[in-house]
PDB file of C-alpha atoms in Angstrom:
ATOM      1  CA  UNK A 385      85.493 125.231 126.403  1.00 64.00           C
ATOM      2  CA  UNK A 386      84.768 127.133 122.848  1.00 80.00           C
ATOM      3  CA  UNK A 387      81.142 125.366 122.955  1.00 93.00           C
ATOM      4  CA  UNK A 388      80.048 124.046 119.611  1.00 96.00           C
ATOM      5  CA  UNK A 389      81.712 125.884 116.674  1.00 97.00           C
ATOM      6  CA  UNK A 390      80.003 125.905 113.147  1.00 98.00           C
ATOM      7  CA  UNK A 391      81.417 127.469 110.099  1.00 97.00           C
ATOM      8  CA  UNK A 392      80.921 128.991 107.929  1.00 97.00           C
ATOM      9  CA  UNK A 393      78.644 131.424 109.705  1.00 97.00           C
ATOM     10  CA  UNK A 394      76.886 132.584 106.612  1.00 97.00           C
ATOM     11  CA  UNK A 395      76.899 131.105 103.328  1.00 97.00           C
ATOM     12  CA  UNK A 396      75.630 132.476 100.246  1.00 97.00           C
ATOM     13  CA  UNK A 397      75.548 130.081  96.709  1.00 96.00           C
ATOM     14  CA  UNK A 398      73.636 129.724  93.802  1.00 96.00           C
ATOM     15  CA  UNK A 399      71.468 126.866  92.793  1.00 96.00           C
ATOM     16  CA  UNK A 400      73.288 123.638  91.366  1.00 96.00           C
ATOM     17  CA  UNK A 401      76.456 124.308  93.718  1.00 97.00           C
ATOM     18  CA  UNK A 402      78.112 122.171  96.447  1.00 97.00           C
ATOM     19  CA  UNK A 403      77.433 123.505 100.002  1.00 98.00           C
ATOM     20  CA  UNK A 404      79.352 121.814 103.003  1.00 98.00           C
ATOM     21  CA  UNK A 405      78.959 122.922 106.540  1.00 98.00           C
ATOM     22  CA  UNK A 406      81.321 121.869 109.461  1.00 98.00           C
ATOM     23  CA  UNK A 407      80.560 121.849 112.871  1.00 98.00           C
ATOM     24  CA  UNK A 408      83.126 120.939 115.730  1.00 98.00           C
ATOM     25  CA  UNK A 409      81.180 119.320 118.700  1.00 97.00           C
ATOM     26  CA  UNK A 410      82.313 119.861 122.349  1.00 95.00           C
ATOM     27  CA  UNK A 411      85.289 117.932 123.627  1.00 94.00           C
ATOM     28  CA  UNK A 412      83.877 114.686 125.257  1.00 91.00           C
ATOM     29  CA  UNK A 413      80.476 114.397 123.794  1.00 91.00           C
ATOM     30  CA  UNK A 414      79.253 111.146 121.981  1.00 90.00           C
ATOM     31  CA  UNK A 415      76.348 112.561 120.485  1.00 91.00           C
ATOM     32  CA  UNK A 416      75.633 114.843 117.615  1.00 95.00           C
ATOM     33  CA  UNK A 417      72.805 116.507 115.612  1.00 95.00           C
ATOM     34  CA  UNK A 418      72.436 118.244 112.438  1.00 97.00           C
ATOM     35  CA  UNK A 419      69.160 120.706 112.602  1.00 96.00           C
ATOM     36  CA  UNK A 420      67.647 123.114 110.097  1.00 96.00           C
ATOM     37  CA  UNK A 421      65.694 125.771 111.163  1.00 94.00           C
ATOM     38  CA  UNK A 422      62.680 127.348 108.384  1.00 90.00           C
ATOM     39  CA  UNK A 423      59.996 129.777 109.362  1.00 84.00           C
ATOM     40  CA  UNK A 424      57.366 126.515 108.088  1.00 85.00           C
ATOM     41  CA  UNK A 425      58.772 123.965 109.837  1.00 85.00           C
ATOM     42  CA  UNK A 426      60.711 125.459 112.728  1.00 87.00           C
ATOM     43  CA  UNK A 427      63.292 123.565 113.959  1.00 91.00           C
ATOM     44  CA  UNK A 428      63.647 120.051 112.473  1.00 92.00           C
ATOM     45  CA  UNK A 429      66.209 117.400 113.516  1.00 93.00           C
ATOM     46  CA  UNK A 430      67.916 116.190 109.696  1.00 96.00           C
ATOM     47  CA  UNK A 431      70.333 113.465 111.424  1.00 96.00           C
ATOM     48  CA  UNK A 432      72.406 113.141 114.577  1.00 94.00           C
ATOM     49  CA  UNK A 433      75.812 110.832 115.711  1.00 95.00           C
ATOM     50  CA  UNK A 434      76.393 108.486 118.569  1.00 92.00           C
ATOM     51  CA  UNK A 435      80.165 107.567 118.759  1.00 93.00           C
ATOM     52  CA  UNK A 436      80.770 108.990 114.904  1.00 95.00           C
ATOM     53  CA  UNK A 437      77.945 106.436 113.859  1.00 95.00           C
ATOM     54  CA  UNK A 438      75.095 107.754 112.297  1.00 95.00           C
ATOM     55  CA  UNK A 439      72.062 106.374 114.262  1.00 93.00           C
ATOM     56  CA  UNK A 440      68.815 108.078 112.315  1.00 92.00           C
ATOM     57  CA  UNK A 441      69.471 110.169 109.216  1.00 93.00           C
ATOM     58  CA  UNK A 442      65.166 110.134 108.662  1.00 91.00           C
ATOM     59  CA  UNK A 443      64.771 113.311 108.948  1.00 91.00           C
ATOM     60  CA  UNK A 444      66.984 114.262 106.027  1.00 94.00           C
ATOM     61  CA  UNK A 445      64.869 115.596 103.462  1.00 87.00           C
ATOM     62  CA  UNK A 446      66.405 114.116 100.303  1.00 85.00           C
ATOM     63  CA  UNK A 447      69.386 112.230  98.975  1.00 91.00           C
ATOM     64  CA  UNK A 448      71.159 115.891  98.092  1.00 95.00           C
ATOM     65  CA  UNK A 449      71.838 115.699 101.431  1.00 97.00           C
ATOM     66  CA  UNK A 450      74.585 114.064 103.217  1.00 97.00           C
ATOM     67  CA  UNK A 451      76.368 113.857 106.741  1.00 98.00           C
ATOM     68  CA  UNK A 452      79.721 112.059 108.183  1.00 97.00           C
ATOM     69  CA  UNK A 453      81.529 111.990 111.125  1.00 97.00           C
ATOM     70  CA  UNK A 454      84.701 110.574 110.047  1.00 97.00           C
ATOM     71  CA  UNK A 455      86.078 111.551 113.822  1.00 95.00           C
ATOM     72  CA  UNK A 456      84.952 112.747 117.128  1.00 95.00           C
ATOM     73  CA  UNK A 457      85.535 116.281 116.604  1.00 95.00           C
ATOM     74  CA  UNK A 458      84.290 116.861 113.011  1.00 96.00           C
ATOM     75  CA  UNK A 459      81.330 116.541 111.105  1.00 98.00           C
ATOM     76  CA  UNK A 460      80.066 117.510 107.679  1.00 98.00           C
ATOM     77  CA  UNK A 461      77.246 118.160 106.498  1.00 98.00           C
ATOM     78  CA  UNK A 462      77.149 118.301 102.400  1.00 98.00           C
ATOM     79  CA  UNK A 463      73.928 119.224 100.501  1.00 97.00           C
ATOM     80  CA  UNK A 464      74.706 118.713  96.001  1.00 96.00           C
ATOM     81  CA  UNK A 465      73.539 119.918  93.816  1.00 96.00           C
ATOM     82  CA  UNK A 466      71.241 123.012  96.355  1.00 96.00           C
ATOM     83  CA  UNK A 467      68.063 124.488  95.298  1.00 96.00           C
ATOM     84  CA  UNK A 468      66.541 128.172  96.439  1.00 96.00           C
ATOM     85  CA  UNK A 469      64.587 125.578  99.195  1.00 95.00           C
ATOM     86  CA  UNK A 470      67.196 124.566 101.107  1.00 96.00           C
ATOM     87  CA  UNK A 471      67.458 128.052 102.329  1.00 97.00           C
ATOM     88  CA  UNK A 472      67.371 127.993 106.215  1.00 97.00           C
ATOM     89  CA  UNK A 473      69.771 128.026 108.798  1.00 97.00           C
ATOM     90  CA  UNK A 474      71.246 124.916 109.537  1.00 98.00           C
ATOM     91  CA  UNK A 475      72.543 124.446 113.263  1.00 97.00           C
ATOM     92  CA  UNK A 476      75.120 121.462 114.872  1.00 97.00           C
ATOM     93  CA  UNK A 477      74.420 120.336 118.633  1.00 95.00           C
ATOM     94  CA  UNK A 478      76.197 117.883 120.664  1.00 93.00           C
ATOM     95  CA  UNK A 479      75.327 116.317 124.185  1.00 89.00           C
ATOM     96  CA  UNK A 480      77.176 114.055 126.695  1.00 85.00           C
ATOM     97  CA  UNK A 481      76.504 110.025 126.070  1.00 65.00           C
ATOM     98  CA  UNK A 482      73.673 109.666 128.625  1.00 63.00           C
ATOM     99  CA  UNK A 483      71.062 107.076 129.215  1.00 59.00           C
ATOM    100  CA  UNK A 484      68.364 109.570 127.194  1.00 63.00           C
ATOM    101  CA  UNK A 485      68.948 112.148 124.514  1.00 58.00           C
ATOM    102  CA  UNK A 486      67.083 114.562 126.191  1.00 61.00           C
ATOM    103  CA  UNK A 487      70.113 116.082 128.458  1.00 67.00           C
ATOM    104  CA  UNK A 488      70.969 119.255 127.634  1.00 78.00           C
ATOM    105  CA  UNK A 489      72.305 119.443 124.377  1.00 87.00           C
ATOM    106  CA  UNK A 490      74.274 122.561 123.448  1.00 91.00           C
ATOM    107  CA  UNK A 491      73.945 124.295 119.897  1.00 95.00           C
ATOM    108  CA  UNK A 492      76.356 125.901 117.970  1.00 97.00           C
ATOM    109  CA  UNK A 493      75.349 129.350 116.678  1.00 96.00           C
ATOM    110  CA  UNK A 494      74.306 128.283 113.309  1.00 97.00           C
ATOM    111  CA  UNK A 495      74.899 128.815 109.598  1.00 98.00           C
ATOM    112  CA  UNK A 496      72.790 130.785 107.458  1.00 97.00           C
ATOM    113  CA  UNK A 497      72.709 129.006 104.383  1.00 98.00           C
ATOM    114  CA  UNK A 498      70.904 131.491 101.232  1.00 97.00           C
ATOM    115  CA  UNK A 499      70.381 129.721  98.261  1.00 97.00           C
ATOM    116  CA  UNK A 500      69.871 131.776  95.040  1.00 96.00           C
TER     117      UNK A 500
ATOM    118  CA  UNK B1085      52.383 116.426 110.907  1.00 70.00           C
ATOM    119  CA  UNK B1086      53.772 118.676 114.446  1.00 82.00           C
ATOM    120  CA  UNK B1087      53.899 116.589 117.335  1.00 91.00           C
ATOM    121  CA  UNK B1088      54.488 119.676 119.215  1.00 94.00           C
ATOM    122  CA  UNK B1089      52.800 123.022 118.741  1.00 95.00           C
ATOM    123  CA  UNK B1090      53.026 126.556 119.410  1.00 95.00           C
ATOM    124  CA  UNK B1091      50.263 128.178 118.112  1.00 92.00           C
ATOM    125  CA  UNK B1092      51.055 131.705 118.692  1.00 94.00           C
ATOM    126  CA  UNK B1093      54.423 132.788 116.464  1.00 93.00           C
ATOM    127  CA  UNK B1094      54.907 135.789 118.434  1.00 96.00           C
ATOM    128  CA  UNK B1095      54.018 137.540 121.995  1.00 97.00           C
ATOM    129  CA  UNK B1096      54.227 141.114 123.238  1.00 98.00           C
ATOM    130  CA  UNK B1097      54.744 141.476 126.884  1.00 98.00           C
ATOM    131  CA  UNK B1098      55.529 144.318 129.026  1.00 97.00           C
ATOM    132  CA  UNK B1099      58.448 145.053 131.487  1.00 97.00           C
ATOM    133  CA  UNK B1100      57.500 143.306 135.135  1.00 97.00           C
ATOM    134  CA  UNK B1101      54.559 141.942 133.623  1.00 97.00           C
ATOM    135  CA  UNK B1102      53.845 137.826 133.513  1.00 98.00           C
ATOM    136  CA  UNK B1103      54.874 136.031 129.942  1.00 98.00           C
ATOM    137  CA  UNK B1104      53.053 132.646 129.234  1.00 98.00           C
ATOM    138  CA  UNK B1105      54.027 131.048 126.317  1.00 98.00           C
ATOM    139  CA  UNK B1106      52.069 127.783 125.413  1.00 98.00           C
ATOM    140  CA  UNK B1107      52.632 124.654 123.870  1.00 98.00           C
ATOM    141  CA  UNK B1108      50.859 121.529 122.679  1.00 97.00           C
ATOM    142  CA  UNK B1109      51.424 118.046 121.933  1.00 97.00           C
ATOM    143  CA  UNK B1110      49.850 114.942 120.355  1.00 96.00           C
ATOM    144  CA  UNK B1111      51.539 111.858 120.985  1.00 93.00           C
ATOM    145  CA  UNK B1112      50.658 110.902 124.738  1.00 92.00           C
ATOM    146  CA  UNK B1113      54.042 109.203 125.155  1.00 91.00           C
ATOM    147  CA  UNK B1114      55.878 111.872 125.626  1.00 92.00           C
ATOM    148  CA  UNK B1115      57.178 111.513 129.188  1.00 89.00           C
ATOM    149  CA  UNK B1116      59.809 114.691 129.071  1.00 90.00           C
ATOM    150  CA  UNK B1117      59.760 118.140 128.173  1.00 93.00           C
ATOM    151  CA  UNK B1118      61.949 121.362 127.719  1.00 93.00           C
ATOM    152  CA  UNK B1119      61.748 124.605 126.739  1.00 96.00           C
ATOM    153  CA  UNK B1120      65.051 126.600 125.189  1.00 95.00           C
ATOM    154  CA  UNK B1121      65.836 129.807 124.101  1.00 97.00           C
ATOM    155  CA  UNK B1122      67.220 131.393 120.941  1.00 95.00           C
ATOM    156  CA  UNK B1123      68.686 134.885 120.682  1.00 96.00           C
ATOM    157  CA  UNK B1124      69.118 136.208 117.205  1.00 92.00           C
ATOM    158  CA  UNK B1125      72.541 134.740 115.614  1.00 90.00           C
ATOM    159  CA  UNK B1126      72.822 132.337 118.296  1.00 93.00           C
ATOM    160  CA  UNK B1127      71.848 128.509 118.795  1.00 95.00           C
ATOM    161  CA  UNK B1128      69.206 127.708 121.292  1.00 95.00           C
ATOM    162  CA  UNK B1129      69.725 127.173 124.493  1.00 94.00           C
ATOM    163  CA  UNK B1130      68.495 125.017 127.297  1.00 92.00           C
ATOM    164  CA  UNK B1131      66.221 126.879 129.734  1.00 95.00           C
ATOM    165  CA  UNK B1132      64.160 124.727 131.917  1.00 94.00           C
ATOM    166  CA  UNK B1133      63.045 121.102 131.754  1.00 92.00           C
ATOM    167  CA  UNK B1134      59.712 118.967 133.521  1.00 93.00           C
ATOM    168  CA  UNK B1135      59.281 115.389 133.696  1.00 91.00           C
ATOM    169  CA  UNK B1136      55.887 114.051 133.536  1.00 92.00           C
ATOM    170  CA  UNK B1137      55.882 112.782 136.679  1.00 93.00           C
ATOM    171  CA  UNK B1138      55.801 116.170 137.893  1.00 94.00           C
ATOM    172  CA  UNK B1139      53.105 118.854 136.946  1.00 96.00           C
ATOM    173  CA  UNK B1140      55.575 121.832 137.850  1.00 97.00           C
ATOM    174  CA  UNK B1141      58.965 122.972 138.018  1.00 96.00           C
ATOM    175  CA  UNK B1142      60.186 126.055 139.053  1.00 97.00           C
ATOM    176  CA  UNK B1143      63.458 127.990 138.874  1.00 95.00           C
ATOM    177  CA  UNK B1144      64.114 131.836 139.314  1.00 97.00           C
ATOM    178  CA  UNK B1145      61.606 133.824 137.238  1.00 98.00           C
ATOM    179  CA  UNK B1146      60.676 130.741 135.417  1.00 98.00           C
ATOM    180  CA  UNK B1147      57.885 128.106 135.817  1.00 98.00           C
ATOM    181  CA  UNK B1148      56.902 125.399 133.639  1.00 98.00           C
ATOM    182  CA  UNK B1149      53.538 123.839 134.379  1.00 98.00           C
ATOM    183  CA  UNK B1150      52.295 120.331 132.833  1.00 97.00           C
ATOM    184  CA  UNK B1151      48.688 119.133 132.354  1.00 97.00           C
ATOM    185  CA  UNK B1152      48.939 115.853 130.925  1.00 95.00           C
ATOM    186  CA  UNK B1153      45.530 114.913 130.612  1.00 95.00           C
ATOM    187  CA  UNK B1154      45.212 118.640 128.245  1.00 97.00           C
ATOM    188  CA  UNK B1155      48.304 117.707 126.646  1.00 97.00           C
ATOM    189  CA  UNK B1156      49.712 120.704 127.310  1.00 97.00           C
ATOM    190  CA  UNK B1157      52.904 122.910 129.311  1.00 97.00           C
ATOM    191  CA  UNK B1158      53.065 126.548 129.390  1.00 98.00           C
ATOM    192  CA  UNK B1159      56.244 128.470 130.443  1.00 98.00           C
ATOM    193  CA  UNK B1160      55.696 131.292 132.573  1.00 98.00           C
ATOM    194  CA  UNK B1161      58.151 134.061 133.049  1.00 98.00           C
ATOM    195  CA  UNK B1162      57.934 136.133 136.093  1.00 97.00           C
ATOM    196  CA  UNK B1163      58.552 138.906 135.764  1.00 97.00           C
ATOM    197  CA  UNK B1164      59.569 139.619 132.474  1.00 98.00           C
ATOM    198  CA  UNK B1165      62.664 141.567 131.824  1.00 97.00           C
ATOM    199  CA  UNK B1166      63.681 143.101 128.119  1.00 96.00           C
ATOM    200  CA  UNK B1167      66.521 140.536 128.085  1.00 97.00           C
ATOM    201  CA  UNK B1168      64.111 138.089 127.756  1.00 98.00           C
ATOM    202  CA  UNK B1169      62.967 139.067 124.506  1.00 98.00           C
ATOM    203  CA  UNK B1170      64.112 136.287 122.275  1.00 97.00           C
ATOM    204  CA  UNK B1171      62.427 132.784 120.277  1.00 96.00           C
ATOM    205  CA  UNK B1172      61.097 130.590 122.458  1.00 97.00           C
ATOM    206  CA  UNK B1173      61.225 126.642 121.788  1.00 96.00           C
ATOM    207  CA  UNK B1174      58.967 123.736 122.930  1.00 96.00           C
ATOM    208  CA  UNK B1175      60.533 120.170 122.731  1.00 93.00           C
ATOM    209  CA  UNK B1176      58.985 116.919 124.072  1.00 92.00           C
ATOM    210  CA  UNK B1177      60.383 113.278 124.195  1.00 86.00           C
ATOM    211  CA  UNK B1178      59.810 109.587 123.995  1.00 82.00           C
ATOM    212  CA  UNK B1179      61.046 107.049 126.980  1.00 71.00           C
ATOM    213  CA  UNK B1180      64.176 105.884 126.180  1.00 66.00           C
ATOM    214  CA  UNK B1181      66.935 107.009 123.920  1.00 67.00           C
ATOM    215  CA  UNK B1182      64.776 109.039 121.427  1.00 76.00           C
ATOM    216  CA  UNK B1183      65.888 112.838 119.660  1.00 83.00           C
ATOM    217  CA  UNK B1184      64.275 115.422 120.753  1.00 87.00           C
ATOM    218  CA  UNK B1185      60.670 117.187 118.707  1.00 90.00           C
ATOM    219  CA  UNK B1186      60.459 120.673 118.839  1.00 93.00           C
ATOM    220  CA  UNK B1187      57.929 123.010 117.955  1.00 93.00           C
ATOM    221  CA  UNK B1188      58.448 125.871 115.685  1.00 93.00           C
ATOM    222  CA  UNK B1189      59.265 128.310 118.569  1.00 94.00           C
ATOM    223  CA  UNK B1190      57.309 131.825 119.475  1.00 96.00           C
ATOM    224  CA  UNK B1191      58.933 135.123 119.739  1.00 96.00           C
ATOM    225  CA  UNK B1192      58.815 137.006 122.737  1.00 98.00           C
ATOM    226  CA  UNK B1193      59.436 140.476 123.438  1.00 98.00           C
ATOM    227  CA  UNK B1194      59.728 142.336 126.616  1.00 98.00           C
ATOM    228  CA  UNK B1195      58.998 146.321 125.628  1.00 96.00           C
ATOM    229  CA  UNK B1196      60.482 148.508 128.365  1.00 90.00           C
TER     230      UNK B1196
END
């Protein structure tokens, strides 16, 4: 299996434009989360998926941001208009449906997201 | 507010010597915990996990210790090789079907 692929791997905008990253969980899994990682806050959980449903988008920081599933193998996640603060790098993870959401849960390698 | 902390951002160890990297938590319901690992340009990736029924769990090199009533797990790496120079990350989690908290991760490196 490819593992979890995100793309793009590095991303580079200015302030006021439309960022989307795209993350393609492994075949099989039911569950999926959207982190960002910051030097402040480490690694925070934004929103995550069971069965293409989101279950707790808390954790996104503000209604720039956005996430869908619209299928099993694709997800989105859209942040409009971006600011120099969203800067971080933002990384997709999916895990098997299990009884807890602490099995393993594999990453994809992340997308570095600079805001300007 | 962290539920989970690592208070030191970074750690210097040398070759063959021990690595112990801590971690804290606050809420006392926390019943599981892992540790991953993060190499630059990579995602994290599992590394070892403890219940809290248990107060250790070992495999290989490395051993993660609980003390509930301290709040607090170490990871201890024995004996550290350079490839383990990378970011090291606490989680915790609730009973039942809860995400994952994580702590902001420490940086280890192994000098040769």
């Amino acid at each position: 299996d490819a593992g979890v692929i995100q793309s793009p791997r590095h991303e580079v905008t200015e302030m006021g434009q439309e960022v989307t990253l795209r993350c393609k969980p492994i075949s099989g899994h039911d569950y999926l989360f959207w982190y960002r990682q910051t030097m402040m806050r480490g690694l925070e959980l934004l929103i995550y998926f069971n069965n293409n449903v989101p279950i707790d988008d808390s954790g996104m920081p503000e209604d720039r941001f956005s996430a869908k599933m619209p299928n099993a193998s694709f997800s989105t996640l859209k942040i409009q208009p971006s600011e120099p603060r969203d800067s971080a790098v933002y990384f997709c993870a999916s895990s098997l449906a299990v009884i807890r959401l602490t099995d393993t849960q594999y990453f994809g390698p992340g997308t570095r997201l600079t805001v300007l | 507010d962290q539920q989970v902390k690592q208070n030191s951002p970074s750690l210097s160890v040398q070759e063959g010597r021990i690595s112990i990297l801590n971690c804290d938590y606050t809420n006392s319901m926390f019943d599981y915990f892992l540790w991953y690992k993060k190499y630059p340009a990579e995602g994290p990736t599992f590394l070892i996990s403890i219940s809290s029924i248990k107060d250790k769990n070992e495999d290989g090199r490395f051993t993660v210790f609980l003390n509930k009533s301290a709040k607090h797990l170490s990871l201890h790496i024995v004996p550290s090789q350079p490839g383990d120079s990378a970011v090291y990350f606490c989680a915790a989690n609730l009973s039942g079907n809860t995400p994952l908290v994580f702590g902001k991760g420490t940086r280890l490196s192994v000098i040769a």
